[in-house]
PDB file of C-alpha atoms in Angstrom:
ATOM      1  CA  MET A  33       7.760  -6.494   6.215  1.00  0.00           C
ATOM      2  CA  VAL A  34       4.153  -6.668   4.705  1.00  0.00           C
ATOM      3  CA  VAL A  35       5.432  -6.455   0.412  1.00  0.00           C
ATOM      4  CA  ALA A  36       3.064  -6.018  -2.534  1.00  0.00           C
ATOM      5  CA  THR A  37       2.379  -9.309  -4.105  1.00  0.00           C
ATOM      6  CA  GLU A  38       0.443 -11.184  -7.376  1.00  0.00           C
ATOM      7  CA  GLU A  39      -2.550 -11.735  -5.415  1.00  0.00           C
ATOM      8  CA  MET A  40      -2.933  -7.614  -4.434  1.00  0.00           C
ATOM      9  CA  ALA A  41      -3.299  -6.955  -8.526  1.00  0.00           C
ATOM     10  CA  VAL A  42      -5.210  -9.721  -8.950  1.00  0.00           C
ATOM     11  CA  TYR A  43      -8.073  -8.212  -6.313  1.00  0.00           C
ATOM     12  CA  CYS A  44      -7.798  -5.019  -7.616  1.00  0.00           C
ATOM     13  CA  PHE A  45      -8.523  -6.025 -11.388  1.00  0.00           C
ATOM     14  CA  ASP A  46     -11.535  -8.777  -9.422  1.00  0.00           C
ATOM     15  CA  THR A  47     -12.765  -5.548  -7.563  1.00  0.00           C
ATOM     16  CA  LEU A  48     -12.901  -3.620 -10.944  1.00  0.00           C
ATOM     17  CA  VAL A  49     -14.469  -6.592 -12.623  1.00  0.00           C
ATOM     18  CA  ALA A  50     -16.605  -7.481 -10.440  1.00  0.00           C
ATOM     19  CA  HIS A  51     -18.325  -3.588 -10.555  1.00  0.00           C
ATOM     20  CA  TYR A  52     -18.821  -3.679 -14.161  1.00  0.00           C
ATOM     21  CA  GLY A  53     -21.309  -6.320 -13.175  1.00  0.00           C
ATOM     22  CA  GLY A  54     -22.642  -5.048 -10.255  1.00  0.00           C
ATOM     23  CA  ASP A  55     -21.377  -8.409  -8.484  1.00  0.00           C
ATOM     24  CA  GLN A  56     -19.037  -8.740  -4.927  1.00  0.00           C
ATOM     25  CA  PRO A  57     -14.885  -9.937  -5.897  1.00  0.00           C
ATOM     26  CA  PRO A  58     -14.199 -13.325  -4.973  1.00  0.00           C
ATOM     27  CA  PRO A  59     -12.553 -12.887  -1.334  1.00  0.00           C
ATOM     28  CA  PRO A  60      -8.757 -11.896  -1.348  1.00  0.00           C
ATOM     29  CA  ALA A  61      -5.912 -14.462  -1.354  1.00  0.00           C
ATOM     30  CA  PHE A  62      -3.664 -12.338   0.992  1.00  0.00           C
ATOM     31  CA  GLU A  63      -3.093 -11.941   4.783  1.00  0.00           C
ATOM     32  CA  GLU A  64      -4.761  -8.811   6.491  1.00  0.00           C
ATOM     33  CA  GLY A  65      -2.330  -6.404   7.478  1.00  0.00           C
ATOM     34  CA  VAL A  66      -2.277  -2.472   7.872  1.00  0.00           C
ATOM     35  CA  HIS A  67       0.003   0.177   6.212  1.00  0.00           C
ATOM     36  CA  PRO A  68      -0.674   2.914   3.490  1.00  0.00           C
ATOM     37  CA  LEU A  69      -1.238   1.940   0.353  1.00  0.00           C
ATOM     38  CA  PHE A  70      -1.638   3.441  -3.440  1.00  0.00           C
ATOM     39  CA  VAL A  71      -3.737   1.806  -6.665  1.00  0.00           C
ATOM     40  CA  THR A  72      -2.415   2.802 -10.140  1.00  0.00           C
ATOM     41  CA  TRP A  73      -4.450   1.853 -13.374  1.00  0.00           C
ATOM     42  CA  LYS A  74      -1.945   2.323 -16.859  1.00  0.00           C
ATOM     43  CA  LYS A  75      -3.366   2.237 -20.153  1.00  0.00           C
ATOM     44  CA  ALA A  76      -1.454   0.587 -23.206  1.00  0.00           C
ATOM     45  CA  THR A  77      -2.931   0.698 -26.941  1.00  0.00           C
ATOM     46  CA  ASN A  78      -1.222  -0.590 -29.866  1.00  0.00           C
ATOM     47  CA  GLY A  79       1.875  -1.544 -27.700  1.00  0.00           C
ATOM     48  CA  SER A  80       2.744   2.552 -26.112  1.00  0.00           C
ATOM     49  CA  GLU A  81       4.408   2.893 -23.354  1.00  0.00           C
ATOM     50  CA  PRO A  82       1.064   2.441 -20.629  1.00  0.00           C
ATOM     51  CA  ARG A  83      -0.529   5.899 -19.991  1.00  0.00           C
ATOM     52  CA  LEU A  84      -2.093   6.979 -16.521  1.00  0.00           C
ATOM     53  CA  ARG A  85      -5.292   6.773 -15.916  1.00  0.00           C
ATOM     54  CA  GLY A  86      -5.631   7.015 -12.037  1.00  0.00           C
ATOM     55  CA  CYS A  87      -3.791   6.941  -9.073  1.00  0.00           C
ATOM     56  CA  ILE A  88      -5.354   7.229  -5.814  1.00  0.00           C
ATOM     57  CA  GLY A  89      -4.526   5.776  -2.069  1.00  0.00           C
ATOM     58  CA  THR A  90      -4.048   7.091   1.623  1.00  0.00           C
ATOM     59  CA  LEU A  91      -0.540   7.541   3.039  1.00  0.00           C
ATOM     60  CA  GLU A  92      -2.426   6.657   6.477  1.00  0.00           C
ATOM     61  CA  ALA A  93      -2.084   2.921   7.480  1.00  0.00           C
ATOM     62  CA  ARG A  94      -5.199   1.306   6.763  1.00  0.00           C
ATOM     63  CA  GLN A  95      -6.808  -2.464   6.814  1.00  0.00           C
ATOM     64  CA  ILE A  96      -5.076  -3.688   2.960  1.00  0.00           C
ATOM     65  CA  VAL A  97      -8.513  -5.826   2.297  1.00  0.00           C
ATOM     66  CA  THR A  98     -10.922  -2.753   2.579  1.00  0.00           C
ATOM     67  CA  GLY A  99      -8.107  -0.630   1.060  1.00  0.00           C
ATOM     68  CA  PHE A 100      -7.831  -2.338  -2.313  1.00  0.00           C
ATOM     69  CA  LYS A 101     -11.175  -2.803  -2.679  1.00  0.00           C
ATOM     70  CA  GLU A 102     -12.175   1.005  -2.021  1.00  0.00           C
ATOM     71  CA  TYR A 103      -9.022   2.366  -3.810  1.00  0.00           C
ATOM     72  CA  ALA A 104      -9.159  -0.244  -6.693  1.00  0.00           C
ATOM     73  CA  LEU A 105     -12.404   1.656  -7.188  1.00  0.00           C
ATOM     74  CA  THR A 106     -11.628   5.266  -6.711  1.00  0.00           C
ATOM     75  CA  SER A 107      -8.372   5.328  -8.406  1.00  0.00           C
ATOM     76  CA  ALA A 108      -9.926   3.778 -11.774  1.00  0.00           C
ATOM     77  CA  LEU A 109     -13.286   5.712 -11.792  1.00  0.00           C
ATOM     78  CA  ARG A 110     -12.975   8.657  -9.155  1.00  0.00           C
ATOM     79  CA  ASP A 111      -9.819  10.213  -9.562  1.00  0.00           C
ATOM     80  CA  ARG A 112     -10.095  13.566 -11.058  1.00  0.00           C
ATOM     81  CA  ARG A 113      -8.070  14.024 -13.671  1.00  0.00           C
ATOM     82  CA  PHE A 114      -9.779  11.587 -15.826  1.00  0.00           C
ATOM     83  CA  PRO A 115     -12.871  10.182 -17.181  1.00  0.00           C
ATOM     84  CA  PRO A 116     -13.917   6.731 -15.535  1.00  0.00           C
ATOM     85  CA  ILE A 117     -12.610   3.611 -16.741  1.00  0.00           C
ATOM     86  CA  GLN A 118     -14.305   1.830 -18.701  1.00  0.00           C
ATOM     87  CA  SER A 119     -15.076  -1.921 -19.182  1.00  0.00           C
ATOM     88  CA  LYS A 120     -13.859  -1.801 -22.770  1.00  0.00           C
ATOM     89  CA  GLU A 121     -10.925  -0.644 -21.383  1.00  0.00           C
ATOM     90  CA  LEU A 122      -9.985  -4.044 -19.530  1.00  0.00           C
ATOM     91  CA  PRO A 123      -8.321  -5.569 -22.176  1.00  0.00           C
ATOM     92  CA  TYR A 124      -5.577  -2.422 -22.000  1.00  0.00           C
ATOM     93  CA  LEU A 125      -4.742  -1.846 -18.797  1.00  0.00           C
ATOM     94  CA  GLU A 126      -2.044  -2.582 -16.289  1.00  0.00           C
ATOM     95  CA  CYS A 127      -2.502  -2.514 -12.430  1.00  0.00           C
ATOM     96  CA  THR A 128       0.589  -1.687  -9.796  1.00  0.00           C
ATOM     97  CA  VAL A 129      -0.481  -1.878  -6.130  1.00  0.00           C
ATOM     98  CA  SER A 130       1.645   0.292  -4.081  1.00  0.00           C
ATOM     99  CA  ILE A 131       2.780  -0.636  -0.044  1.00  0.00           C
ATOM    100  CA  LEU A 132       3.972   2.155   0.947  1.00  0.00           C
ATOM    101  CA  THR A 133       6.848   1.854   3.889  1.00  0.00           C
ATOM    102  CA  GLU A 134       9.643   3.082   5.956  1.00  0.00           C
ATOM    103  CA  TYR A 135       8.365   6.880   6.449  1.00  0.00           C
ATOM    104  CA  GLU A 136      11.303   9.426   7.768  1.00  0.00           C
ATOM    105  CA  THR A 137      11.310  13.028   8.411  1.00  0.00           C
ATOM    106  CA  ALA A 138      14.097  13.937   5.727  1.00  0.00           C
ATOM    107  CA  LEU A 139      16.419  16.506   6.516  1.00  0.00           C
ATOM    108  CA  ASN A 140      15.771  19.290   3.837  1.00  0.00           C
ATOM    109  CA  HIS A 141      14.191  19.201   0.228  1.00  0.00           C
ATOM    110  CA  LEU A 142      17.403  17.553  -0.839  1.00  0.00           C
ATOM    111  CA  ASP A 143      17.640  15.241   1.740  1.00  0.00           C
ATOM    112  CA  TRP A 144      16.027  11.981  -0.687  1.00  0.00           C
ATOM    113  CA  GLU A 145      17.039   9.740  -3.571  1.00  0.00           C
ATOM    114  CA  VAL A 146      15.570   9.572  -6.677  1.00  0.00           C
ATOM    115  CA  GLY A 147      14.034   6.514  -7.903  1.00  0.00           C
ATOM    116  CA  LYS A 148      14.328   4.973  -4.174  1.00  0.00           C
ATOM    117  CA  HIS A 149      11.714   7.602  -2.035  1.00  0.00           C
ATOM    118  CA  GLY A 150       8.917   9.011  -2.389  1.00  0.00           C
ATOM    119  CA  LEU A 151       7.989  12.501  -0.781  1.00  0.00           C
ATOM    120  CA  ILE A 152       5.286  14.091   1.357  1.00  0.00           C
ATOM    121  CA  ILE A 153       5.537  17.130   1.273  1.00  0.00           C
ATOM    122  CA  GLU A 154       4.029  20.123   3.334  1.00  0.00           C
ATOM    123  CA  PHE A 155       4.266  24.184   3.063  1.00  0.00           C
ATOM    124  CA  THR A 156       2.439  27.255   3.364  1.00  0.00           C
ATOM    125  CA  ASP A 157       1.745  29.585   0.404  1.00  0.00           C
ATOM    126  CA  PRO A 158       2.815  32.645   1.146  1.00  0.00           C
ATOM    127  CA  ASP A 159       0.509  34.530  -1.311  1.00  0.00           C
ATOM    128  CA  TYR A 160      -3.102  32.715   0.496  1.00  0.00           C
ATOM    129  CA  ASN A 161      -1.182  31.845   3.868  1.00  0.00           C
ATOM    130  CA  MET A 162      -2.964  28.133   3.678  1.00  0.00           C
ATOM    131  CA  ARG A 163      -1.270  24.870   4.429  1.00  0.00           C
ATOM    132  CA  ARG A 164      -0.240  23.012   0.925  1.00  0.00           C
ATOM    133  CA  SER A 165       0.645  19.269   0.604  1.00  0.00           C
ATOM    134  CA  ALA A 166       1.106  16.777  -2.174  1.00  0.00           C
ATOM    135  CA  THR A 167       3.006  13.154  -2.598  1.00  0.00           C
ATOM    136  CA  TYR A 168       4.960  11.716  -5.370  1.00  0.00           C
ATOM    137  CA  LEU A 169       5.208   7.565  -5.428  1.00  0.00           C
ATOM    138  CA  PRO A 170       8.956   6.465  -5.244  1.00  0.00           C
ATOM    139  CA  GLU A 171       8.794   5.640  -9.262  1.00  0.00           C
ATOM    140  CA  VAL A 172       7.573   8.937 -10.352  1.00  0.00           C
ATOM    141  CA  ALA A 173      10.399  10.976 -10.179  1.00  0.00           C
ATOM    142  CA  ALA A 174      12.932   7.960 -11.959  1.00  0.00           C
ATOM    143  CA  HIS A 175      10.041   7.840 -14.798  1.00  0.00           C
ATOM    144  CA  GLU A 176       9.659  11.693 -15.287  1.00  0.00           C
ATOM    145  CA  GLY A 177      13.653  11.788 -15.587  1.00  0.00           C
ATOM    146  CA  TRP A 178      13.514  14.671 -13.016  1.00  0.00           C
ATOM    147  CA  THR A 179      16.021  15.596 -11.122  1.00  0.00           C
ATOM    148  CA  HIS A 180      16.300  16.976  -7.226  1.00  0.00           C
ATOM    149  CA  LEU A 181      14.733  20.063  -7.827  1.00  0.00           C
ATOM    150  CA  GLU A 182      12.401  19.361 -10.688  1.00  0.00           C
ATOM    151  CA  THR A 183      10.621  16.675  -8.280  1.00  0.00           C
ATOM    152  CA  ILE A 184      10.215  19.030  -5.365  1.00  0.00           C
ATOM    153  CA  ASP A 185       9.281  21.822  -7.983  1.00  0.00           C
ATOM    154  CA  SER A 186       6.486  19.703  -9.746  1.00  0.00           C
ATOM    155  CA  LEU A 187       5.422  18.997  -6.214  1.00  0.00           C
ATOM    156  CA  MET A 188       4.654  22.065  -5.514  1.00  0.00           C
ATOM    157  CA  ARG A 189       2.904  22.920  -8.297  1.00  0.00           C
ATOM    158  CA  LYS A 190       0.551  19.732  -7.586  1.00  0.00           C
ATOM    159  CA  ALA A 191      -0.350  21.585  -4.169  1.00  0.00           C
ATOM    160  CA  GLY A 192      -1.959  23.674  -6.088  1.00  0.00           C
ATOM    161  CA  TYR A 193       1.406  26.791  -5.217  1.00  0.00           C
ATOM    162  CA  ASN A 194       1.221  29.060  -8.291  1.00  0.00           C
ATOM    163  CA  GLY A 195       3.689  31.816  -6.867  1.00  0.00           C
ATOM    164  CA  THR A 196       6.833  31.996  -7.603  1.00  0.00           C
ATOM    165  CA  ILE A 197       9.083  29.193  -6.740  1.00  0.00           C
ATOM    166  CA  THR A 198      12.300  30.623  -4.612  1.00  0.00           C
ATOM    167  CA  GLU A 199      14.781  28.816  -3.009  1.00  0.00           C
ATOM    168  CA  PRO A 200      14.247  30.313   0.365  1.00  0.00           C
ATOM    169  CA  LEU A 201      10.499  29.084   0.007  1.00  0.00           C
ATOM    170  CA  ARG A 202      11.571  25.594  -1.118  1.00  0.00           C
ATOM    171  CA  LYS A 203      13.837  25.151   2.273  1.00  0.00           C
ATOM    172  CA  LYS A 204      11.226  25.842   4.199  1.00  0.00           C
ATOM    173  CA  ILE A 205       8.890  22.988   2.664  1.00  0.00           C
ATOM    174  CA  ARG A 206       8.801  20.111   5.320  1.00  0.00           C
ATOM    175  CA  VAL A 207       9.880  16.497   3.137  1.00  0.00           C
ATOM    176  CA  THR A 208       8.628  13.094   4.496  1.00  0.00           C
ATOM    177  CA  ARG A 209      10.189  10.268   2.065  1.00  0.00           C
ATOM    178  CA  TYR A 210       9.323   6.674   2.045  1.00  0.00           C
ATOM    179  CA  GLN A 211      10.001   3.907   0.118  1.00  0.00           C
ATOM    180  CA  SER A 212       7.255   1.341  -1.537  1.00  0.00           C
ATOM    181  CA  THR A 213       7.101  -2.708  -2.816  1.00  0.00           C
ATOM    182  CA  LEU A 214       5.109  -2.155  -5.419  1.00  0.00           C
ATOM    183  CA  TYR A 215       3.425  -5.235  -8.043  1.00  0.00           C
ATOM    184  CA  THR A 216       2.671  -4.560 -11.798  1.00  0.00           C
ATOM    185  CA  MET A 217      -0.068  -6.681 -13.598  1.00  0.00           C
ATOM    186  CA  HIS A 218      -1.472  -6.723 -16.795  1.00  0.00           C
ATOM    187  CA  TYR A 219      -4.750  -7.727 -18.100  1.00  0.00           C
ATOM    188  CA  GLY A 220      -3.622 -10.652 -19.932  1.00  0.00           C
ATOM    189  CA  GLU A 221      -1.705 -11.696 -16.635  1.00  0.00           C
ATOM    190  CA  TYR A 222      -4.346 -11.050 -14.680  1.00  0.00           C
ATOM    191  CA  ALA A 223      -6.705 -13.033 -17.022  1.00  0.00           C
ATOM    192  CA  ALA A 224      -4.419 -16.093 -17.174  1.00  0.00           C
ATOM    193  CA  TYR A 225      -4.196 -16.167 -13.319  1.00  0.00           C
ATOM    194  CA  VAL A 226      -8.107 -16.584 -13.246  1.00  0.00           C
ATOM    195  CA  LYS A 227      -8.158 -19.090 -15.738  1.00  0.00           C
ATOM    196  CA  LYS A 228      -5.461 -21.401 -13.941  1.00  0.00           C
ATOM    197  CA  ASN A 229      -6.741 -20.819 -10.333  1.00  0.00           C
ATOM    198  CA  ARG A 230     -10.537 -20.749 -11.266  1.00  0.00           C
ATOM    199  CA  GLY A 231     -10.905 -22.875 -14.318  1.00  0.00           C
ATOM    200  CA  ALA A 232     -11.947 -19.686 -16.756  1.00  0.00           C
ATOM    201  CA  ALA A 233     -11.935 -16.763 -18.034  1.00  0.00           C
ATOM    202  CA  PRO A 234     -12.884 -13.778 -16.121  1.00  0.00           C
ATOM    203  CA  GLU A 235     -16.720 -12.635 -17.021  1.00  0.00           C
ATOM    204  CA  ILE A 236     -18.973  -9.896 -16.373  1.00  0.00           C
ATOM    205  CA  ASN A 237     -22.730 -10.983 -15.762  1.00  0.00           C
ATOM    206  CA  GLY A 238     -21.413 -14.892 -17.006  1.00  0.00           C
ATOM    207  CA  ALA A 239     -20.235 -13.602 -20.302  1.00  0.00           C
ATOM    208  CA  PRO A 240     -16.715 -13.559 -21.564  1.00  0.00           C
ATOM    209  CA  ILE A 241     -14.455  -9.918 -21.710  1.00  0.00           C
ATOM    210  CA  VAL A 242     -14.052  -9.568 -25.267  1.00  0.00           C
ATOM    211  CA  ASN A 243     -12.068  -6.614 -26.458  1.00  0.00           C
ATOM    212  CA  GLY A 244     -13.586  -5.380 -22.947  1.00  0.00           C
ATOM    213  CA  PHE A 245     -17.484  -5.427 -24.508  1.00  0.00           C
ATOM    214  CA  LYS A 246     -19.399  -8.135 -23.953  1.00  0.00           C
ATOM    215  CA  PRO A 247     -21.048 -10.451 -26.833  1.00  0.00           C
ATOM    216  CA  GLY A 248     -23.886  -8.463 -28.033  1.00  0.00           C
ATOM    217  CA  HIS A 249     -23.034  -4.917 -26.470  1.00  0.00           C
TER     218      HIS A 249
END
């Protein structure tokens, strides 16, 4: 089984840094594979709890090299919930790469474990007779401290359902559960990795990144 690795997180940082410089990232240092994947960016300032800055991926299997390259930028720049991440934010970022595995159809909306399973829910909105769906990665419910029902109800809202949530409606939900392996890297760890393995700190257009700004900018 393919697991998320340090090199995958490095490649996502490489991709974002290269984007700010109008360049291409160095070749990835991990093997190609075909898996569903997600890229999550969080930002921590002044020692605070990291806050979400973007999270986008795919529930369909795809080549992970092009997948991480695409979703590193999409999650950083085009998550509609947040403004695009700017280069000055780089030193405060952490990147989590997730490889999704073990897809299973749950018996019902409670047939999964908090902290172990991610969820994909699908259901018909009774008010508009339209299909709705949403997903949470395995770490979300545990991080939020949610129960099974709180997680399901939050997912229904995330899917765009604004009506009354009833137990009969919950029981009609189709739930697919999955697991993931993930790797989280802070920018400082990325910069140390680049310096150790490439002999110099990360740069944008040949200029070192100082508190996220290129000198003179």
